[in-house]
Amino acid sequence: MKIDREAPIGVFDSGVGGLTVAREIMRNLPSEKIVYFGDTARVPYGSKSKETIIRYSRQIIRFLQQQQVKAIVVACNTASAFALDAVRDEFDIPIIGVIEPGAKVAAQTRNKRVGIIGTVGTVGSGIHAEYLKHLDPEITVFGKACPLFVPLVEEGWLHDPVTDEIASRYLSILKERYIDTLVLGCTHYPLLRSTMRRLMGEDVTLV
Ligand code: DGL
């Protein structure tokens, strides 16, 4: 396969959350052009079936290919968890997910207790635990699905008492587990980073 170096990178997510990934790509690879697809018509992905997410991912990848992209970043943990293997087999274009890179960083945990937050789909898939156990079998993983975070972020309620209360309820169970690393396993969550930092404390590494 011949790659046109001048072509843009295609990035997609279920909505605005993947812009946090696009921002990092822009920071690290400032000369690259990006075509971003946010599937705001069908968000959320986190509560949908694996088959549905594979179908959506296929459709979006076809659309991005029509935009002549040279590679695709699946900037959605749910789509990475459910669809990455399937679409990599089907399409002749480099397709990069977001879960493995996050797991590699989280594997540097000091006390080997790692919390994962994400959508129902991502946490239910157990994929972070799979990667982490592969990297270090001594790591214990505690997963917590946080389905209300995505609508709060899509609504733009980033600094709001309602968001604080919900985050506090979701994260209290992980605080009780004495984790030293928390993987924000959904591309929407970095937008709530300051809330999570405050609730988890300075000693917990946020990935
Ligand atoms: N932002 C997506 C993720 O990273 C999914 C959020 C959703 O649509 O439920 O998992």
Coordinates of C-alpha atoms and ligand atoms in Angstrom, one line a residue:
M1 CA 0.0 0.0 0.0
K2 CA 1.4 3.4 -1.0
I3 CA 1.0 6.2 1.5
D4 CA 0.7 9.8 0.5
R5 CA 2.6 11.6 3.2
E6 CA 0.8 14.9 2.6
A7 CA -2.6 13.3 3.2
P8 CA -4.5 14.1 6.4
I9 CA -4.9 11.7 9.4
G10 CA -8.5 10.7 10.0
V11 CA -9.7 10.8 13.6
F12 CA -13.1 9.7 14.8
D13 CA -15.1 9.5 18.0
S14 CA -18.7 9.2 19.0
G15 CA -18.8 12.9 19.6
V16 CA -16.6 15.8 20.9
G17 CA -14.5 13.7 23.3
G18 CA -12.1 12.6 20.6
L19 CA -11.0 16.2 20.1
T20 CA -8.9 15.6 23.2
V21 CA -7.0 13.0 21.2
A22 CA -6.9 15.3 18.1
R23 CA -5.4 18.0 20.3
E24 CA -2.6 15.7 21.4
I25 CA -1.9 14.7 17.8
M26 CA -1.7 18.4 16.8
R27 CA 0.7 19.1 19.7
N28 CA 3.0 16.2 18.9
L29 CA 2.7 16.2 15.1
P30 CA 2.1 19.9 14.3
S31 CA 2.6 19.6 10.6
E32 CA 0.0 16.9 10.1
K33 CA -3.5 17.8 8.8
I34 CA -6.5 16.2 10.5
V35 CA -10.0 15.3 9.3
Y36 CA -12.1 14.8 12.4
F37 CA -15.4 12.9 12.5
G38 CA -17.6 13.2 15.6
D39 CA -20.6 11.0 15.4
T40 CA -22.8 13.4 17.4
A41 CA -25.9 12.0 15.7
R42 CA -25.5 8.6 17.2
V43 CA -23.6 9.3 20.5
P44 CA -23.4 7.6 23.0
Y45 CA -21.6 4.5 21.8
G46 CA -20.9 3.3 25.3
S47 CA -24.3 1.7 25.8
K48 CA -24.6 0.0 22.4
S49 CA -23.8 -3.5 21.3
K50 CA -20.5 -4.7 19.9
E51 CA -22.1 -5.4 16.5
T52 CA -23.5 -1.9 16.3
I53 CA -20.2 -0.3 17.1
I54 CA -18.4 -2.4 14.5
R55 CA -21.1 -1.3 11.9
Y56 CA -20.7 2.4 12.8
S57 CA -16.9 2.2 12.8
R58 CA -16.9 0.6 9.3
Q59 CA -19.2 3.3 8.0
I60 CA -17.0 6.1 9.4
I61 CA -13.8 4.5 8.1
R62 CA -15.3 4.3 4.6
F63 CA -16.3 8.0 4.9
L64 CA -12.8 8.9 6.0
Q65 CA -11.2 6.9 3.2
Q66 CA -13.2 9.0 0.8
Q67 CA -11.5 12.1 2.4
Q68 CA -8.2 10.5 1.3
V69 CA -6.8 10.1 4.8
K70 CA -3.5 8.2 5.1
A71 CA -4.2 6.6 8.5
I72 CA -7.0 6.5 11.0
V73 CA -7.0 7.0 14.7
V74 CA -10.0 5.5 16.5
A75 CA -10.2 8.2 19.2
C76 CA -12.9 6.3 21.0
N77 CA -12.2 3.7 23.7
T78 CA -15.5 2.0 23.1
A79 CA -14.9 1.7 19.4
S80 CA -11.3 0.7 20.0
A81 CA -12.5 -2.0 22.5
F82 CA -15.2 -3.4 20.3
A83 CA -14.2 -2.8 16.7
L84 CA -10.4 -2.4 16.3
D85 CA -9.6 -6.0 15.5
A86 CA -12.5 -6.3 13.1
V87 CA -11.8 -3.2 11.1
R88 CA -8.0 -3.8 11.0
D89 CA -8.7 -7.1 9.3
E90 CA -11.1 -5.5 6.8
F91 CA -9.3 -2.2 5.7
D92 CA -6.0 -1.7 3.9
I93 CA -5.0 1.4 5.9
P94 CA -3.2 1.8 9.2
I95 CA -5.7 2.0 12.0
I96 CA -4.6 3.0 15.5
G97 CA -6.6 2.6 18.7
V98 CA -6.3 4.4 22.0
I99 CA -6.5 1.6 24.6
E100 CA -3.1 -0.1 24.2
P101 CA -1.1 3.1 24.6
G102 CA -3.0 4.0 27.7
A103 CA -2.5 0.6 29.2
K104 CA 1.3 0.8 28.6
V105 CA 1.5 4.0 30.6
A106 CA -0.8 2.6 33.4
A107 CA 1.5 -0.4 33.6
Q108 CA 4.0 1.8 35.3
T109 CA 1.9 1.7 38.5
R110 CA 3.9 1.7 41.7
N111 CA 1.5 -0.3 44.0
K112 CA 0.1 -2.4 41.1
R113 CA -3.5 -1.3 41.8
V114 CA -5.0 0.4 38.7
G115 CA -8.5 1.8 38.3
I116 CA -10.2 2.0 34.9
I117 CA -13.2 4.2 34.2
G118 CA -15.0 4.2 30.9
T119 CA -18.3 3.5 29.3
V120 CA -20.3 0.4 30.1
G121 CA -19.1 -1.1 26.8
T122 CA -15.4 -0.4 27.4
V123 CA -15.3 -1.5 31.1
G124 CA -17.5 -4.5 30.4
S125 CA -15.1 -5.6 27.6
G126 CA -12.3 -6.1 30.1
I127 CA -9.8 -5.0 27.5
H128 CA -7.7 -2.8 29.7
A129 CA -7.3 -5.5 32.2
E130 CA -6.3 -7.9 29.4
Y131 CA -3.5 -5.6 28.2
L132 CA -2.4 -4.7 31.7
K133 CA -2.3 -8.3 32.9
H134 CA -0.3 -9.2 29.8
L135 CA 2.2 -6.4 30.6
D136 CA 2.4 -7.3 34.3
P137 CA 0.4 -10.2 35.8
E138 CA 0.8 -8.8 39.3
I139 CA -1.4 -5.8 38.5
T140 CA -4.9 -5.8 39.9
V141 CA -7.5 -3.8 37.9
F142 CA -10.6 -2.2 39.3
G143 CA -13.1 -1.1 36.6
K144 CA -16.0 1.3 37.1
A145 CA -18.4 2.3 34.3
C146 CA -19.4 6.0 34.5
P147 CA -22.2 6.3 31.9
L148 CA -23.3 9.7 33.0
F149 CA -20.0 11.4 32.2
V150 CA -20.5 11.4 28.4
P151 CA -23.8 13.3 28.4
L152 CA -22.4 15.8 30.9
V153 CA -19.4 16.5 28.7
E154 CA -21.5 16.6 25.5
E155 CA -23.7 19.1 27.4
G156 CA -20.6 21.2 28.3
W157 CA -21.2 20.8 32.1
L158 CA -17.5 20.6 32.8
H159 CA -17.4 22.6 36.0
D160 CA -20.8 22.2 37.6
P161 CA -22.0 21.0 41.0
V162 CA -24.0 18.2 39.4
T163 CA -20.9 16.9 37.6
D164 CA -19.0 17.1 40.9
E165 CA -21.6 15.1 42.8
I166 CA -21.8 12.4 40.1
A167 CA -18.0 12.2 39.8
S168 CA -17.7 11.9 43.6
R169 CA -20.2 9.0 43.6
Y170 CA -18.5 7.1 40.8
L171 CA -14.9 7.6 42.1
S172 CA -15.5 6.9 45.8
I173 CA -15.4 3.1 45.2
L174 CA -12.0 3.4 43.4
K175 CA -10.7 5.6 46.2
E176 CA -11.5 2.8 48.6
R177 CA -9.4 0.4 46.6
Y178 CA -6.2 2.5 47.1
I179 CA -5.4 2.6 43.4
D180 CA -2.3 4.7 42.5
T181 CA -3.2 5.0 38.8
L182 CA -6.5 5.9 37.2
V183 CA -7.0 5.3 33.5
L184 CA -9.5 7.8 32.0
G185 CA -10.7 5.1 29.5
C186 CA -13.0 7.3 27.5
T187 CA -12.0 10.2 25.3
H188 CA -14.6 12.5 26.9
Y189 CA -13.1 12.1 30.4
P190 CA -9.9 14.3 30.1
L191 CA -12.4 17.2 29.9
L192 CA -13.3 16.4 33.5
R193 CA -9.6 16.0 34.5
S194 CA -9.5 18.8 37.1
T195 CA -12.6 17.4 38.9
M196 CA -11.0 13.9 38.9
R197 CA -7.7 15.3 40.1
R198 CA -9.4 17.1 43.0
L199 CA -11.4 14.0 44.0
M200 CA -8.6 11.4 43.6
G201 CA -5.9 13.6 45.1
E202 CA -2.4 14.5 43.9
D203 CA -0.9 11.0 44.5
V204 CA -3.0 9.2 42.0
T205 CA -1.6 9.3 38.4
L206 CA -4.2 10.1 35.9
V207 CA -3.6 8.5 32.5
Ligands
DGL1 N1 -15.9 8.8 23.7 C1 -16.1 7.4 23.6 C2 -15.1 6.6 24.4 O1 -14.0 6.9 24.4 C3 -17.5 6.9 23.9 C4 -18.5 7.7 24.6 C5 -19.8 7.3 24.2 O2 -20.2 7.6 23.1 O3 -20.5 6.6 25.0 O4 -15.4 5.5 24.9

